[in-house]
Amino acid sequence: MMLVAVFGLDANAQQKRVHTIGDSTMDGTYDVTSTDKRGWCMMLQSFLDKDQITVNNRGKAGASTKSFYKEAGYWPTLVTGGSNAMSAGDYLVIQFAHNDGKTYGVDGDELKEYYTSIGKTAEADATDYRGTTPFNTYKVYLRKFIEEAKAMGVKPIVVGAISRKYFTSDGKDITRSGRHDLGDSFDVIKDGQLLKNQKVPETDDTYDYTASAKAVAAEYDDVPFIDLTDLTAKLYVSYGDAYCTKYMFCSADKTHPAAMGATLIARTFAQAVKDQYESEQDEKKKAVLKGLADCVVLSNDITFSPTSGELGEAYIGMSVMKEFNLSAFGMTPADGELTISVTDGFELSTDKENWSNQEKVQYSGGNLITSVYVRTTIGKAGVATGTITASDGTNTKSLDLSVNGKDLTGGVEASCVWPLHTADINAVSETLTGSDVVLAGMTQYSNLATPETGDTFDKMVLFNIDGGTWPAGEMDEVSTRYVEFKITVPQGSVFNLNKITFNVAGWGGNSLCFKAYYATKPDFSDQVNIAERKNMVKKESVAFSIDAVKEVAGGESLYLRFYPWLNTGKDATGKYMALSDVTFHGYLNAGSTAIASIDADKARNAKVRYTLTGQRIASGGYRGIVIENGKKVLWK
């Protein structure tokens, strides 16, 4: 049975909030069932007193200063009102750089214009607009965040982006590029020519994003700068390359922290706030830092992150899972054992494979950082409660657990399917309105694909990047490149989503990567990450079946987006993402429009089988039931 993965920090209203904006190294939407990535701001609440201040983590994978400012689901939602908007007295932590350097120090819009002017259409189409120049447009957008936040009475703090795990050859430092300084290799448009792989001396910080961020903060007498770039570089060096690779970073990844790395970075930031407050000489900057430093908690005691034990909602019969990061520092004795237990029908695991009501975790060096997963299966409607407890025999910490069970009884089964087995990419549904597939930065390829291995061997539709050339060096999603599916719920009805399924494959090599999110808002400001894969095996289809819990009112819509990119060191062509059988499934309330019959020929042509209620139950070669001329017909 698939699990619902639940994320988030405490949602209770507090006097103050700290809003964190940035990229994937801060992001808090990662699906614990499919990736080991963790944004450091996911762990920040553990080091801030939740009774004084709460974290609104708005980090977005793939974001640069430019894209976060311009795109509707991000900065605009923080300044235009609503539950996520900033308020006077709040704090704003600003950390960008990882994606600002996507175009090697040239502004993405400027580079696109350059290629267009010389007739290189394919290169123009493949240009990533997110890129900024560290000495110009990067600063421009940082100033926009600062000034618009200050106008609302919000207190900005500029933070140097965490370093990448790029160790020097001797292992004693982090390289220049790892610290977001492109000075050893950058591109520039000069006198109407694009010059590549340029270099300036290390004493020249023109192409250093961290130095530029510090310079922007210095323009204001009340905007502190925290050099988390340097602090994290020193953190990595203190542990060494081998340890960082094994414990602190995601597998085969030098940019994104895993749970341990994210926890240590969050603690480093919290400590830096306190340290910098004590040493700050500027009175106005010191006052800003004091307000946040007063909320910092650096206890050595056992700590759970998130600090809330709410597991959200799930339907009867569904399992729900949540990840907790457990940490403790300066433990005595330095080497020992921690016992973790749960009660009242909850189970726990440290590897997501072996489950029980108690686990023992070894620690050494006086410090413990580990991930613990808690799950339960919903047996009835209503709130189920329990407790998770961690103890080393001397110190004990407990957290209340709860999950809200929902009953789908009385609803009428309904689904919408995009079969994608032919060149026709329209939706098939008699109960929900399925919109045409939306392609942004993508095109439908003329040929179809038939997988050679995997979960399905039906034909699949191929999608290619606009222009056909995938750019080198992408490590994460591109916010303007996606394939989108949308359903609209009939007026007067309520649709309870309970499952999203689809088949996906990579074509033309083993470098395809993707993320999938669903949302109810067209700007995806409420997106939920449900799937992620890197380096998919070519021509191998993978079937995803994701349990989901979402109530959508009549007239409202539900969206699903796939964001593809390639993990490649050079520009590539002939690469595709293949999709088929994209399905939303759930239940309409009992008062909804009756489900109409399914057209048998339409279903056969789509190679999709339906039950009486329109639910797809199999594809290709299996028997199913449809309504044909008002009668049940068994067919294959």
Short mmCIF file of C-alpha atoms in Angstrom, two decimals, residues 16 91 155-157 217 220-226 272-295:
data_model
loop_
_atom_site.label_atom_id
_atom_site.label_comp_id
_atom_site.label_asym_id
_atom_site.label_seq_id
_atom_site.Cartn_x
_atom_site.Cartn_y
_atom_site.Cartn_z
CA LYS A 16 5.91 36.78 14.57
CA TYR A 91 11.37 38.65 9.28
CA LYS A 155 12.73 43.04 8.47
CA PRO A 156 14.95 41.53 5.75
CA ILE A 157 18.13 39.56 6.42
CA ALA A 217 22.95 44.42 2.34
CA TYR A 220 21.01 49.60 3.89
CA ASP A 221 21.62 50.59 7.49
CA ASP A 222 19.05 48.09 8.80
CA VAL A 223 19.65 44.97 6.67
CA PRO A 224 22.11 42.46 8.19
CA PHE A 225 24.12 40.03 6.09
CA ILE A 226 24.97 36.53 7.31
CA ALA A 272 25.34 32.80 13.42
CA VAL A 273 22.32 35.00 14.20
CA LYS A 274 23.24 34.99 17.89
CA ASP A 275 26.96 35.45 17.28
CA GLN A 276 26.47 38.28 14.81
CA TYR A 277 24.02 40.05 17.10
CA GLU A 278 26.65 40.06 19.83
CA SER A 279 29.37 41.41 17.53
CA GLU A 280 27.31 43.78 15.33
CA GLN A 281 28.38 47.43 15.63
CA ASP A 282 25.60 49.04 13.58
CA GLU A 283 22.74 49.82 15.97
CA LYS A 284 19.91 49.35 13.46
CA LYS A 285 21.26 46.05 12.15
CA LYS A 286 21.88 44.92 15.71
CA ALA A 287 18.25 45.69 16.58
CA VAL A 288 17.03 43.52 13.68
CA LEU A 289 19.30 40.66 14.68
CA LYS A 290 18.27 40.94 18.33
CA GLY A 291 14.63 40.30 17.52
CA LEU A 292 15.52 37.02 15.84
CA ALA A 293 18.39 36.12 18.17
CA ASP A 294 16.00 36.31 21.13
CA CYS A 295 14.00 33.50 19.50
#
